[in-house]
CSV table of C-alpha atoms in Angstrom, one decimal:
chain,number,residue,atom,x,y,z
A,10,MET,CA,-64.1,238.2,-114.7
A,11,THR,CA,-62.1,239.4,-111.8
A,12,VAL,CA,-58.4,240.4,-112.5
A,13,LEU,CA,-56.1,239.2,-109.7
A,14,PRO,CA,-52.7,240.2,-108.7
A,15,ASP,CA,-49.8,238.1,-109.7
A,16,ILE,CA,-47.5,236.3,-107.3
A,17,PRO,CA,-45.3,238.5,-105.2
A,18,ARG,CA,-41.7,238.3,-106.4
A,19,LEU,CA,-40.5,237.6,-102.9
A,20,TYR,CA,-42.6,234.5,-102.9
A,21,THR,CA,-41.1,233.3,-106.1
A,22,ALA,CA,-37.6,233.9,-104.8
A,23,LEU,CA,-38.4,231.9,-101.7
A,24,ALA,CA,-39.8,229.1,-103.8
A,25,GLU,CA,-36.8,228.8,-106.0
A,26,TRP,CA,-34.4,229.0,-103.1
A,27,LEU,CA,-36.3,226.1,-101.2
A,28,ALA,CA,-36.3,223.9,-104.4
A,29,CYS,CA,-32.6,224.3,-104.6
A,30,LEU,CA,-32.1,223.8,-101.0
A,31,LEU,CA,-33.6,220.3,-101.3
A,32,TYR,CA,-30.8,219.2,-103.7
A,33,VAL,CA,-28.2,220.8,-101.3
A,34,LEU,CA,-29.6,218.8,-98.5
A,35,ALA,CA,-29.7,215.6,-100.5
A,36,LEU,CA,-26.4,215.6,-102.4
A,37,ARG,CA,-23.0,215.6,-101.3
A,38,ARG,CA,-21.8,219.2,-100.4
A,39,ARG,CA,-18.5,220.8,-101.5
A,40,PHE,CA,-18.1,222.6,-98.2
A,41,GLY,CA,-18.8,222.2,-94.6
A,42,VAL,CA,-22.1,223.2,-92.9
A,43,PRO,CA,-21.1,226.7,-91.9
A,44,VAL,CA,-19.9,227.7,-95.4
A,45,THR,CA,-23.0,226.1,-97.0
A,46,ALA,CA,-25.3,227.8,-94.7
A,47,ALA,CA,-23.6,231.2,-95.3
A,48,VAL,CA,-23.8,230.8,-99.1
A,49,SER,CA,-27.4,229.7,-98.8
A,50,GLY,CA,-28.4,232.7,-96.8
A,51,ALA,CA,-26.5,234.9,-99.3
A,52,VAL,CA,-28.2,233.2,-102.3
A,53,LEU,CA,-31.7,233.7,-100.6
A,54,MET,CA,-31.0,237.4,-100.0
A,55,GLY,CA,-29.7,237.8,-103.5
A,56,LEU,CA,-32.5,236.2,-105.3
A,57,GLY,CA,-35.1,238.1,-103.2
A,58,ALA,CA,-33.5,241.4,-104.0
A,59,PHE,CA,-33.0,240.7,-107.6
A,60,LEU,CA,-36.5,239.5,-108.3
A,61,GLN,CA,-38.0,242.3,-106.2
A,62,LEU,CA,-36.0,245.0,-108.0
A,63,THR,CA,-36.9,243.5,-111.5
A,64,GLY,CA,-40.6,243.1,-110.6
A,65,SER,CA,-41.8,246.1,-112.7
A,66,VAL,CA,-39.6,245.8,-115.7
A,67,PRO,CA,-41.2,245.8,-119.2
A,68,LEU,CA,-42.5,242.6,-120.6
A,69,ALA,CA,-39.5,242.5,-122.9
A,70,TRP,CA,-37.3,242.4,-120.0
A,71,TRP,CA,-39.1,239.8,-118.1
A,72,ILE,CA,-37.7,236.7,-119.7
A,73,PRO,CA,-34.1,237.8,-119.5
A,74,CYS,CA,-34.6,238.6,-115.8
A,75,MET,CA,-36.2,235.2,-115.3
A,76,ALA,CA,-33.2,233.6,-117.1
A,77,ALA,CA,-30.8,235.5,-114.8
A,78,ALA,CA,-32.6,234.2,-111.7
A,79,VAL,CA,-32.4,230.6,-113.1
A,80,GLY,CA,-28.7,231.2,-113.7
A,81,GLY,CA,-28.4,232.1,-110.0
A,82,MET,CA,-30.1,228.9,-109.0
A,83,TYR,CA,-27.6,227.1,-111.3
A,84,LEU,CA,-24.6,228.6,-109.7
A,85,TYR,CA,-26.0,227.9,-106.2
A,86,LEU,CA,-26.4,224.2,-107.1
A,87,PHE,CA,-23.1,223.9,-108.8
A,88,GLY,CA,-21.3,225.8,-106.1
A,89,CYS,CA,-22.6,224.1,-103.0
A,90,CYS,CA,-23.1,220.5,-104.3
A,91,ALA,CA,-20.3,218.1,-105.3
A,92,ILE,CA,-21.8,217.4,-108.8
A,93,THR,CA,-20.9,218.0,-112.4
A,94,ALA,CA,-21.9,220.9,-114.5
A,95,ARG,CA,-24.3,218.6,-116.4
A,96,GLU,CA,-25.8,217.3,-113.1
A,97,ALA,CA,-26.2,220.9,-111.9
A,98,GLY,CA,-28.1,221.8,-115.1
A,99,TYR,CA,-30.3,218.8,-114.7
A,100,CYS,CA,-31.1,219.7,-110.9
A,101,CYS,CA,-31.6,223.3,-111.8
A,102,ALA,CA,-34.2,222.5,-114.5
A,103,ARG,CA,-36.1,220.2,-112.0
A,104,ALA,CA,-35.8,222.8,-109.2
A,105,PHE,CA,-37.0,225.6,-111.4
A,106,ILE,CA,-40.2,223.8,-112.5
A,107,LEU,CA,-40.9,222.7,-108.9
A,108,ALA,CA,-40.5,226.2,-107.7
A,109,GLU,CA,-42.9,227.5,-110.2
A,110,PHE,CA,-45.5,224.8,-109.1
A,111,ALA,CA,-45.1,225.6,-105.4
A,112,ALA,CA,-45.4,229.4,-105.8
A,113,SER,CA,-48.4,228.9,-108.3
A,114,LEU,CA,-50.3,226.6,-106.0
A,115,GLU,CA,-49.8,228.8,-103.0
A,116,TRP,CA,-50.9,232.0,-104.8
A,117,GLN,CA,-53.8,230.3,-106.3
A,118,LEU,CA,-55.0,229.2,-102.7
A,119,HIS,CA,-54.4,232.8,-101.6
A,120,CYS,CA,-56.5,234.4,-104.3
A,121,TYR,CA,-59.3,231.8,-103.8
A,122,LEU,CA,-59.5,232.5,-100.1
A,123,TRP,CA,-58.5,236.3,-100.0
A,124,PRO,CA,-58.6,237.8,-103.6
A,125,GLN,CA,-58.3,241.3,-102.2
A,126,ARG,CA,-55.7,240.7,-99.4
A,127,GLY,CA,-52.1,241.4,-99.8
A,128,GLY,CA,-49.4,238.8,-99.6
A,129,PHE,CA,-47.7,240.1,-96.5
A,130,GLN,CA,-50.5,240.0,-94.0
A,131,PRO,CA,-50.3,237.5,-91.1
A,132,LEU,CA,-52.9,235.0,-92.5
A,133,ALA,CA,-51.3,235.2,-96.0
A,134,LEU,CA,-47.8,234.5,-94.5
A,135,LEU,CA,-49.2,231.5,-92.5
A,136,LEU,CA,-50.7,230.0,-95.8
A,137,LEU,CA,-47.4,230.6,-97.4
A,138,ALA,CA,-45.6,228.7,-94.7
A,139,VAL,CA,-48.2,225.8,-94.7
A,140,THR,CA,-48.2,225.5,-98.4
A,141,TYR,CA,-44.4,225.5,-99.0
A,142,THR,CA,-44.0,223.1,-96.1
A,143,ALA,CA,-46.4,220.7,-97.4
A,144,VAL,CA,-45.1,220.7,-101.0
A,145,TYR,CA,-41.3,220.7,-100.3
A,146,GLY,CA,-41.9,218.3,-97.3
A,147,PHE,CA,-43.8,215.9,-99.5
A,148,ILE,CA,-41.2,216.1,-102.3
A,149,TYR,CA,-38.3,215.6,-99.9
A,150,GLY,CA,-40.0,212.7,-98.1
A,151,TYR,CA,-41.1,210.9,-101.4
A,152,GLU,CA,-38.0,211.4,-103.6
A,153,PHE,CA,-35.1,213.4,-102.1
A,154,ARG,CA,-34.6,211.0,-99.1
A,155,ARG,CA,-33.8,208.3,-101.4
A,156,LEU,CA,-31.5,210.5,-103.3
A,157,HIS,CA,-29.7,211.3,-100.0
A,158,ARG,CA,-29.1,207.6,-99.4
A,159,ASN,CA,-27.7,207.1,-103.0
A,160,PRO,CA,-26.6,210.5,-104.3
A,161,GLU,CA,-25.1,209.4,-107.6
A,162,LEU,CA,-27.1,211.0,-110.3
A,163,GLY,CA,-25.4,209.7,-113.4
A,164,ILE,CA,-27.1,212.2,-115.7
A,165,THR,CA,-26.5,211.7,-119.3
A,166,ARG,CA,-26.4,214.5,-121.9
A,167,ARG,CA,-29.7,213.2,-123.5
A,168,ALA,CA,-31.3,213.3,-119.9
A,169,LEU,CA,-30.1,216.9,-119.4
A,170,VAL,CA,-31.5,218.1,-122.7
A,171,SER,CA,-34.8,216.3,-122.0
A,172,ALA,CA,-35.2,217.9,-118.6
A,173,VAL,CA,-34.3,221.4,-119.9
A,174,VAL,CA,-36.8,221.1,-122.8
A,175,LEU,CA,-39.6,219.8,-120.6
A,176,ALA,CA,-39.0,222.6,-117.9
A,177,LEU,CA,-39.0,225.3,-120.7
A,178,ALA,CA,-42.1,223.9,-122.3
A,179,ALA,CA,-43.9,223.7,-119.1
A,180,PHE,CA,-42.9,227.2,-118.1
A,181,ALA,CA,-43.9,228.6,-121.5
A,182,VAL,CA,-47.2,227.0,-121.6
A,183,SER,CA,-48.1,227.9,-118.0
A,184,ASN,CA,-47.1,231.6,-118.5
A,185,LEU,CA,-48.6,232.0,-121.9
A,186,ALA,CA,-51.7,233.9,-120.8
A,187,PHE,CA,-49.6,236.4,-118.8
A,188,THR,CA,-48.0,237.8,-122.0
A,189,GLN,CA,-51.0,240.1,-122.3
A,190,GLU,CA,-51.7,242.7,-119.5
A,191,GLY,CA,-54.5,242.3,-117.3
A,192,GLN,CA,-55.1,238.5,-117.9
A,193,ALA,CA,-54.4,237.3,-114.4
A,194,THR,CA,-57.7,235.6,-113.7
A,195,MET,CA,-58.5,232.6,-111.5
A,196,ASN,CA,-58.8,230.3,-114.7
A,197,VAL,CA,-55.4,231.4,-115.8
A,198,PHE,CA,-54.1,230.5,-112.2
A,199,TYR,CA,-55.8,227.0,-112.6
A,200,ILE,CA,-54.1,226.5,-116.0
A,201,ARG,CA,-50.7,227.6,-114.7
A,202,THR,CA,-50.9,225.4,-111.6
A,203,LEU,CA,-52.0,222.3,-113.6
A,204,VAL,CA,-49.4,222.7,-116.3
A,205,ASP,CA,-46.7,223.2,-113.7
A,206,LEU,CA,-47.8,220.2,-111.8
A,207,ALA,CA,-47.7,218.2,-115.1
A,208,GLY,CA,-44.1,219.4,-115.5
A,209,VAL,CA,-43.2,218.2,-112.0
A,210,LEU,CA,-44.7,214.8,-112.6
A,211,VAL,CA,-43.1,214.3,-116.0
A,212,LEU,CA,-39.7,215.2,-114.5
A,213,SER,CA,-40.2,213.0,-111.5
A,214,ILE,CA,-41.1,210.0,-113.8
A,215,GLN,CA,-38.0,210.8,-115.8
A,216,GLN,CA,-35.9,210.8,-112.6
A,217,GLU,CA,-37.4,207.4,-111.6
A,218,GLN,CA,-36.5,206.0,-115.0
A,219,LEU,CA,-33.0,207.3,-114.6
A,220,MET,CA,-32.7,205.8,-111.2
A,221,GLU,CA,-33.9,202.4,-112.4
A,222,ALA,CA,-31.5,202.5,-115.4
A,223,ARG,CA,-28.7,203.3,-112.9
A,224,LEU,CA,-29.7,200.5,-110.6
A,225,HIS,CA,-29.9,198.1,-113.5
A,226,ARG,CA,-26.3,199.0,-114.5
A,227,GLU,CA,-25.2,198.5,-110.9
A,228,LEU,CA,-27.0,195.1,-110.6
A,229,GLU,CA,-25.4,194.0,-114.0
A,230,ALA,CA,-22.0,195.1,-112.8
A,231,MET,CA,-22.5,193.2,-109.6
A,232,ASN,CA,-23.6,190.1,-111.4
A,233,ASN,CA,-20.6,190.3,-113.5
A,234,VAL,CA,-18.4,190.5,-110.4
A,235,LEU,CA,-20.2,187.4,-108.9
A,236,HIS,CA,-19.8,185.4,-112.1
A,237,HIS,CA,-16.2,186.4,-112.3
A,238,GLN,CA,-15.4,185.5,-108.7
A,239,TYR,CA,-16.9,182.0,-109.2
A,240,GLU,CA,-15.1,181.4,-112.4
A,241,GLN,CA,-11.9,182.5,-110.7
A,242,TYR,CA,-12.5,180.2,-107.9
A,243,GLN,CA,-13.1,177.3,-110.2
A,244,GLN,CA,-9.8,178.0,-112.1
A,245,SER,CA,-7.9,178.5,-108.8
A,246,ARG,CA,-9.1,175.2,-107.5
A,247,GLU,CA,-8.0,173.3,-110.6
A,248,SER,CA,-4.7,175.1,-110.7
A,249,ILE,CA,-3.9,174.3,-107.0
A,250,ARG,CA,-5.0,170.6,-107.4
A,251,LEU,CA,-2.3,170.5,-110.3
A,252,ILE,CA,0.3,172.2,-108.2
A,253,ASN,CA,-0.3,169.8,-105.3
A,254,ARG,CA,0.1,166.8,-107.6
A,255,HIS,CA,3.2,168.2,-108.9
A,256,CYS,CA,4.6,168.7,-105.5
A,257,HIS,CA,3.9,165.1,-104.7
A,258,ASP,CA,5.7,164.0,-107.8
A,259,LEU,CA,8.6,166.3,-106.9
A,260,LYS,CA,8.9,164.7,-103.5
A,261,LEU,CA,9.2,161.3,-105.0
A,262,GLN,CA,11.9,162.5,-107.2
A,263,ILE,CA,13.8,164.0,-104.5
A,264,ALA,CA,13.6,160.8,-102.5
A,265,ALA,CA,15.0,158.8,-105.5
A,266,ILE,CA,17.7,161.3,-106.1
A,267,ARG,CA,18.6,161.1,-102.4
A,268,ALA,CA,18.7,157.3,-102.5
A,269,GLU,CA,21.2,157.3,-105.4
A,270,HIS,CA,23.5,160.2,-104.5
A,271,ASP,CA,24.7,161.4,-101.2
A,272,PRO,CA,27.2,164.3,-101.5
A,273,GLY,CA,26.9,166.9,-98.6
A,274,LYS,CA,26.0,170.0,-100.7
A,275,GLN,CA,23.5,168.1,-102.7
A,276,ALA,CA,21.9,166.7,-99.6
A,277,ALA,CA,21.7,170.2,-98.1
A,278,ALA,CA,20.1,171.6,-101.2
A,279,LEU,CA,17.6,168.8,-101.3
A,280,ASP,CA,16.7,169.3,-97.7
A,281,GLU,CA,16.1,173.0,-98.5
A,282,MET,CA,13.8,172.1,-101.4
A,283,GLU,CA,11.9,169.5,-99.3
A,284,SER,CA,11.5,172.0,-96.5
A,285,GLY,CA,10.1,174.7,-99.0
A,286,ILE,CA,7.7,172.2,-100.3
A,287,ARG,CA,6.5,171.4,-96.8
A,288,MET,CA,6.1,175.1,-96.0
A,289,TYR,CA,4.0,175.4,-99.3
A,290,GLU,CA,1.7,172.7,-98.2
A,291,ALA,CA,1.2,174.1,-94.8
A,292,GLN,CA,0.4,177.6,-95.7
A,293,ASN,CA,-3.3,178.8,-96.1
A,294,LYS,CA,-4.6,175.8,-94.3
A,295,THR,CA,-7.5,177.5,-92.6
A,296,GLY,CA,-9.8,174.7,-92.3
A,297,ASN,CA,-12.2,175.8,-95.0
A,298,PRO,CA,-11.3,174.4,-98.5
A,299,VAL,CA,-13.0,177.3,-100.4
A,300,LEU,CA,-11.3,179.8,-98.4
A,301,ASP,CA,-8.0,177.9,-98.7
A,302,THR,CA,-8.3,178.0,-102.4
A,303,LEU,CA,-9.0,181.7,-102.6
A,304,LEU,CA,-6.1,182.5,-100.3
A,305,THR,CA,-3.7,180.2,-101.9
A,306,ALA,CA,-4.4,181.6,-105.4
A,307,LYS,CA,-4.2,185.2,-104.2
A,308,SER,CA,-0.9,184.5,-102.4
A,309,LEU,CA,0.6,183.2,-105.6
A,310,TYR,CA,-0.8,186.2,-107.5
A,311,CYS,CA,0.7,188.5,-104.8
A,312,GLN,CA,4.2,186.9,-105.1
A,313,GLN,CA,4.2,187.3,-108.9
A,314,HIS,CA,3.4,191.2,-108.6
A,315,ASP,CA,5.6,192.0,-105.5
A,316,ILE,CA,2.8,192.3,-103.1
A,317,ASN,CA,3.3,191.6,-99.5
A,318,PHE,CA,0.2,189.6,-98.5
A,319,THR,CA,-0.3,188.3,-94.9
A,320,CYS,CA,-3.3,186.5,-93.6
A,321,VAL,CA,-4.5,185.1,-90.3
A,322,ALA,CA,-7.8,183.3,-90.7
A,323,ASP,CA,-10.0,180.7,-89.0
A,324,GLY,CA,-11.8,179.1,-92.1
A,325,HIS,CA,-14.2,177.1,-89.9
A,326,LEU,CA,-16.0,180.3,-89.1
A,327,LEU,CA,-17.2,180.5,-92.7
A,328,ASP,CA,-18.4,176.8,-92.9
A,329,PHE,CA,-22.0,178.1,-92.7
A,330,MET,CA,-21.7,179.9,-95.9
A,331,PRO,CA,-22.0,178.4,-99.4
A,332,THR,CA,-19.2,178.5,-101.8
A,333,GLY,CA,-20.7,181.4,-103.9
A,334,ASP,CA,-21.0,183.8,-101.0
A,335,ILE,CA,-17.5,183.0,-99.8
A,336,CYS,CA,-16.1,183.8,-103.2
A,337,THR,CA,-18.2,187.0,-103.3
A,338,ILE,CA,-17.1,188.4,-100.0
A,339,VAL,CA,-13.5,187.4,-99.8
A,340,GLY,CA,-12.6,187.1,-103.5
A,341,THR,CA,-14.1,190.5,-104.2
A,342,ALA,CA,-12.5,192.1,-101.3
A,343,LEU,CA,-9.1,190.6,-102.1
A,344,ASP,CA,-9.4,191.7,-105.8
A,345,ASN,CA,-10.1,195.3,-104.9
A,346,ALA,CA,-7.1,195.2,-102.6
A,347,THR,CA,-4.7,193.9,-105.1
A,348,GLU,CA,-6.1,196.3,-107.8
A,349,SER,CA,-5.5,199.2,-105.4
A,350,VAL,CA,-1.9,198.4,-104.3
A,351,GLN,CA,-0.7,197.6,-107.8
A,352,THR,CA,-1.1,201.2,-108.7
A,353,LEU,CA,1.7,202.0,-106.1
A,354,SER,CA,5.1,202.6,-107.7
A,355,ASP,CA,7.0,201.8,-104.5
A,356,THR,CA,6.7,198.0,-104.1
A,357,GLU,CA,7.6,198.2,-100.4
A,358,LYS,CA,4.2,199.8,-99.9
A,359,ARG,CA,2.2,197.1,-101.6
A,360,LEU,CA,1.0,195.7,-98.4
A,361,ILE,CA,-2.4,193.7,-97.8
A,362,ARG,CA,-3.5,192.2,-94.5
A,363,VAL,CA,-6.4,189.9,-94.0
A,364,ALA,CA,-7.8,188.6,-90.7
A,365,ILE,CA,-10.9,186.3,-90.2
A,366,PHE,CA,-11.7,185.7,-86.5
A,367,ALA,CA,-14.6,185.4,-84.0
A,368,GLN,CA,-15.6,188.4,-82.0
A,369,HIS,CA,-18.3,188.4,-79.4
A,370,GLY,CA,-20.5,185.9,-81.2
A,371,PHE,CA,-19.9,187.4,-84.6
A,372,VAL,CA,-17.5,186.6,-87.4
A,373,MET,CA,-15.2,189.5,-88.3
A,374,LEU,CA,-13.6,189.7,-91.7
A,375,ARG,CA,-11.1,192.4,-91.9
A,376,PHE,CA,-9.3,193.4,-95.2
A,377,GLU,CA,-6.7,196.2,-95.2
A,378,ASN,CA,-4.5,197.6,-97.9
A,379,TYR,CA,-2.1,200.5,-98.0
A,380,CYS,CA,-3.3,203.6,-99.9
A,381,GLU,CA,-1.4,206.9,-100.4
A,382,THR,CA,-4.5,209.0,-101.0
A,383,PRO,CA,-7.7,208.7,-98.9
A,384,VAL,CA,-10.7,207.2,-100.7
A,385,ARG,CA,-13.7,209.5,-101.0
A,386,LEU,CA,-16.8,207.9,-99.7
A,387,ASP,CA,-20.3,208.8,-100.6
A,388,ALA,CA,-23.3,209.5,-98.2
A,389,ASP,CA,-23.9,205.8,-97.9
A,390,GLY,CA,-20.3,205.2,-96.6
A,391,MET,CA,-19.3,203.4,-99.9
A,392,PRO,CA,-16.6,204.4,-102.5
A,393,PRO,CA,-18.1,206.0,-105.5
A,394,HIS,CA,-18.9,203.5,-108.3
A,395,GLY,CA,-17.6,200.9,-105.9
A,396,TYR,CA,-19.5,198.0,-107.4
A,397,GLY,CA,-17.1,195.5,-105.7
A,398,VAL,CA,-17.8,196.8,-102.3
A,399,ARG,CA,-21.5,197.1,-102.9
A,400,THR,CA,-21.5,193.4,-103.9
A,401,VAL,CA,-19.8,192.5,-100.7
A,402,ARG,CA,-22.3,194.4,-98.8
A,403,ALA,CA,-25.2,192.8,-100.6
A,404,ALA,CA,-23.8,189.3,-99.7
A,405,ALA,CA,-23.3,190.2,-96.2
A,406,GLU,CA,-26.7,191.6,-95.8
A,407,LYS,CA,-28.2,188.1,-96.7
A,408,TYR,CA,-27.0,186.9,-93.3
A,409,GLY,CA,-27.9,190.1,-91.4
A,410,GLY,CA,-24.3,191.4,-91.6
A,411,THR,CA,-23.0,194.8,-92.0
A,412,VAL,CA,-20.1,196.3,-94.1
A,413,THR,CA,-18.1,199.3,-93.1
A,414,VAL,CA,-15.3,201.2,-95.0
A,415,HIS,CA,-13.0,203.8,-93.9
A,416,CYS,CA,-9.5,205.1,-94.3
A,417,GLU,CA,-7.0,205.4,-91.4
A,418,ASP,CA,-3.3,206.4,-91.4
A,419,ASN,CA,-2.9,205.5,-95.2
A,420,TRP,CA,-4.8,202.2,-94.8
A,421,PHE,CA,-8.0,201.5,-96.5
A,422,ILE,CA,-10.0,199.1,-94.2
A,423,LEU,CA,-13.0,197.0,-95.2
A,424,ARG,CA,-14.8,195.3,-92.3
A,425,VAL,CA,-17.5,192.6,-92.8
A,426,LEU,CA,-19.3,191.7,-89.6
A,427,LEU,CA,-21.5,188.5,-89.8
A,428,PRO,CA,-23.7,186.8,-87.1
A,429,HIS,CA,-21.9,183.6,-86.2
A,430,GLY,CA,-23.2,180.7,-88.2
A,431,ASP,CA,-23.9,178.3,-85.4
A,432,GLY,CA,-25.4,181.0,-83.1
A,433,SER,CA,-22.8,180.3,-80.5
A,434,ASP,CA,-20.9,182.9,-78.6
A,435,ALA,CA,-17.4,182.3,-80.0
């Protein structure tokens, strides 16, 4: 059986670098594009030089050299991507076994077509470019584009250990036949490529399971938010009904007192009390009873916690929405704002502004709260672990609406844009 040359070390270095680059492109980066590009170029040259220089080391040094190369991949991922050390380890394990598969597949095709041709001739380099482009392009299109839209990995310790063990097992089995000199045959290449492919598939399945588990947790958290908002609305409605009844009783008492006593100071005090009651009755009358309930309850809460809450809203614009969706969008946005400003020690900075108005045939809901430190947003434009904002976005998307979040001059601004319910150009 014909003995074939093994994969050129520069091919392996390029495969490992490209596998890591997929994660650098898909995940949030620690640095800007120029710094990331410079580091990536340095890593590519460093990996290529290291693997080329260690290509002829004795077998006993082969595994330590491979471990050092994997260490370089880990440092590259951890240094360029805004991820934890655990997440970097998981990505490194997946990138390593993917690189092994890409390099093995390309070299097997090379040896099948040109068993006696070197790896740096024009046709060989063309095959290298085509194979790597096909493998990494398919992986990026199938899996990493989704990761780019939602880059939160959420890797547990168990997931990390499983990924490392699977990658080591696949690497050990696929390279078992190369522990003896002169055993690089086509059958050995077949085994190595198939085992590496199995490793890639198993780790991809594990990644799918992790993503499904994370989505399940997010959905559960969003459902809890929805349930909490509706319960809060029911409680607020009942509380406000009782308050209004007490206010009515209080007015009757004031009228009775005024009829019996008429000192000047007492009359002035009673006038002030009655005026305050009229002001309370007039506030948060937006034209939508559900919105009135939410805003009144939140106004009372803000008064109790030294929060300056201002609102200008046309509630009729939300008449097309059911109670649950109004509670979800408005209630969740207000809860997020109050939770944020309550962390501020300076009560004068506890500011919340709400506006609901028509704009060019759309309904604009704008929620603003003061924040001393800018909120970091993920690649999807959402706050990390911001289940509340994601719940608002899910509710808005039911109506073809959009949600945008940004920070501007120490203000956190959440905008919800909805098509007008009656289709008119308001």
